[in-house]
Amino acid sequence: MTTPLRTEQQTAADQETIRSYLDRLRLDLVVAARITKVHREWSRPLQPDPFTRLYLILEGEGRLVVRDQELYPKPGELVYLPADVPVSYETISDNVFRKHWLHFSALIGDRDIGELLTLPYIVPSKAPEEAAALFEQVGAADRDPPGLATPLRLRSALTALFAHFLDSVPPGDVRLSPQQTSESEIVQYIQENLATLPSVEELAGRLGYDLPAFLRHFRTEFGLSPKQYIKRAKIEWAQRELAATARPMEEIAAAVGMDQSYFSKVFRQVSSVTPSAYRKLYR
């Protein structure tokens, strides 16, 4: 039987895995459009697309089907339609949709975000006017004359829009896809044993891998080597403790398996400031 503590630990591990995935997310625009009012015959049968869609409904009504779910988005709502998932749509009255829309790719490494994370298909925008402005910024960046900085501006605008979508998602509604359970278990083990982690070879064995397979798997899933990931996990945990508690520095260092001198050195390498400076900055 799962205990409440175990459930809480697993949730924390899931969130850490999700954060590590989003840290590697790359968004690239496929097609951007300004506001569009669909025609009365707007419809198509259930079929997948090789790209992700994002809408902001401004007015009107219509029907979407994603896999086997029927959806009726309303004005002010954001609609996320993942790549490679069957989608159909149609009008249901003369009061047709007027919406912002765009198509884009959303890759984590070489895998689509939908393979790794489950996101809600419809969420109310936390600020529809802000969302509309962000759609406009993507369109404006897409229409910029080509230049050295154009791809950066476009990706920045698209990232800000997708961040708005994620910020609008209710807490807990971004989840790991079912096949990512093993990744969450790896993260959970590391988070629970920051002070006493064995060597990478021993860690691989405890998690059921031989060393070469573990290194390949880790690099593919997290974009880092195990040593790099563990170092970052220790310092990020320490950052949270420094910002939220008054625990002595040597106690925090010991909790991640380091003496204070080495802890300060590694912390500065990762954070660009000393632990004491970080605490002053965030408290």
Short mmCIF file of C-alpha atoms in Angstrom, two decimals, residues 1-119:
data_model
loop_
_atom_site.label_atom_id
_atom_site.label_comp_id
_atom_site.label_asym_id
_atom_site.label_seq_id
_atom_site.Cartn_x
_atom_site.Cartn_y
_atom_site.Cartn_z
CA MET A 1 0.00 0.00 0.00
CA THR A 2 1.34 3.47 -0.92
CA THR A 3 1.91 5.67 2.11
CA PRO A 4 1.17 9.43 2.06
CA LEU A 5 4.91 10.12 2.46
CA ARG A 6 5.74 7.89 -0.49
CA THR A 7 3.08 9.62 -2.57
CA GLU A 8 4.54 13.01 -1.67
CA GLN A 9 8.06 11.84 -2.52
CA GLN A 10 6.92 10.40 -5.85
CA THR A 11 5.12 13.66 -6.71
CA ALA A 12 8.28 15.64 -5.94
CA ALA A 13 10.32 13.27 -8.13
CA ASP A 14 7.80 13.61 -10.95
CA GLN A 15 7.97 17.40 -10.73
CA GLU A 16 11.77 17.31 -10.82
CA THR A 17 11.68 15.07 -13.90
CA ILE A 18 9.17 17.39 -15.59
CA ARG A 19 11.36 20.39 -14.79
CA SER A 20 14.42 18.67 -16.25
CA TYR A 21 12.47 17.93 -19.45
CA LEU A 22 11.17 21.49 -19.80
CA ASP A 23 14.69 22.78 -19.25
CA ARG A 24 15.62 21.07 -22.55
CA LEU A 25 12.48 21.99 -24.48
CA ARG A 26 13.12 23.51 -27.92
CA LEU A 27 10.28 25.24 -29.73
CA ASP A 28 10.37 26.03 -33.45
CA LEU A 29 7.63 27.76 -35.40
CA VAL A 30 6.04 25.92 -38.33
CA VAL A 31 3.24 28.35 -39.26
CA ALA A 32 2.04 31.52 -37.53
CA ALA A 33 -1.13 33.44 -38.37
CA ARG A 34 -2.92 36.53 -37.22
CA ILE A 35 -6.48 36.38 -35.96
CA THR A 36 -8.62 34.11 -38.13
CA LYS A 37 -12.37 33.70 -38.26
CA VAL A 38 -13.11 30.23 -39.57
CA HIS A 39 -15.67 29.68 -42.32
CA ARG A 40 -18.95 27.88 -41.71
CA GLU A 41 -17.67 24.70 -43.41
CA TRP A 42 -14.54 24.52 -41.20
CA SER A 43 -14.15 20.80 -40.49
CA ARG A 44 -11.95 17.76 -41.01
CA PRO A 45 -12.00 14.06 -40.08
CA LEU A 46 -10.01 12.57 -37.22
CA GLN A 47 -6.33 12.44 -38.19
CA PRO A 48 -2.92 13.28 -36.68
CA ASP A 49 -0.54 16.10 -37.62
CA PRO A 50 3.27 16.09 -37.43
CA PHE A 51 3.22 19.40 -35.52
CA THR A 52 1.70 20.84 -32.33
CA ARG A 53 -1.12 23.41 -32.47
CA LEU A 54 -1.96 26.20 -30.02
CA TYR A 55 -5.14 28.30 -30.23
CA LEU A 56 -6.52 31.20 -28.25
CA ILE A 57 -10.30 31.30 -28.71
CA LEU A 58 -11.53 34.89 -28.99
CA GLU A 59 -15.19 34.29 -29.78
CA GLY A 60 -17.63 31.74 -31.19
CA GLU A 61 -18.13 28.03 -30.65
CA GLY A 62 -17.13 24.74 -32.23
CA ARG A 63 -16.32 21.11 -31.56
CA LEU A 64 -12.95 19.40 -31.34
CA VAL A 65 -12.18 15.73 -30.85
CA VAL A 66 -8.73 14.77 -29.54
CA ARG A 67 -8.27 11.00 -29.52
CA ASP A 68 -11.64 10.05 -28.04
CA GLN A 69 -12.33 13.27 -26.08
CA GLU A 70 -14.98 15.75 -27.24
CA LEU A 71 -14.04 19.36 -26.46
CA TYR A 72 -16.02 22.58 -26.75
CA PRO A 73 -13.55 25.42 -26.09
CA LYS A 74 -14.84 28.82 -25.04
CA PRO A 75 -13.59 32.39 -25.53
CA GLY A 76 -10.59 33.11 -23.33
CA GLU A 77 -9.40 29.51 -23.39
CA LEU A 78 -6.13 28.16 -24.77
CA VAL A 79 -6.29 24.95 -26.80
CA TYR A 80 -3.24 22.66 -27.01
CA LEU A 81 -3.31 19.94 -29.67
CA PRO A 82 -0.21 17.71 -29.50
CA ALA A 83 1.62 16.33 -32.51
CA ASP A 84 0.94 12.82 -33.78
CA VAL A 85 -2.40 12.60 -31.97
CA PRO A 86 -5.66 12.18 -33.96
CA VAL A 87 -7.62 15.46 -34.02
CA SER A 88 -10.85 16.46 -35.74
CA TYR A 89 -12.81 19.72 -35.69
CA GLU A 90 -16.02 21.22 -37.00
CA THR A 91 -18.35 24.17 -36.62
CA ILE A 92 -21.62 23.61 -34.75
CA SER A 93 -23.48 26.85 -35.57
CA ASP A 94 -23.20 30.11 -37.49
CA ASN A 95 -21.38 31.52 -34.44
CA VAL A 96 -18.00 30.24 -35.65
CA PHE A 97 -14.64 30.48 -33.95
CA ARG A 98 -12.54 33.60 -34.16
CA LYS A 99 -9.10 32.67 -32.87
CA HIS A 100 -5.37 33.15 -32.77
CA TRP A 101 -3.54 30.04 -33.92
CA LEU A 102 -0.10 28.73 -34.74
CA HIS A 103 1.68 25.46 -35.50
CA PHE A 104 5.06 24.59 -34.02
CA SER A 105 7.37 21.76 -33.08
CA ALA A 106 8.09 21.10 -29.40
CA LEU A 107 11.05 18.76 -28.96
CA ILE A 108 12.87 17.51 -25.88
CA GLY A 109 16.05 16.11 -27.35
CA ASP A 110 14.79 14.30 -30.43
CA ARG A 111 11.39 13.38 -28.93
CA ASP A 112 8.14 15.31 -29.12
CA ILE A 113 6.94 16.81 -25.83
CA GLY A 114 3.78 14.70 -26.10
CA GLU A 115 5.82 11.49 -25.79
CA LEU A 116 7.18 12.58 -22.42
CA LEU A 117 4.57 14.86 -20.85
CA THR A 118 0.78 14.85 -20.67
CA LEU A 119 -0.69 18.36 -20.86
#
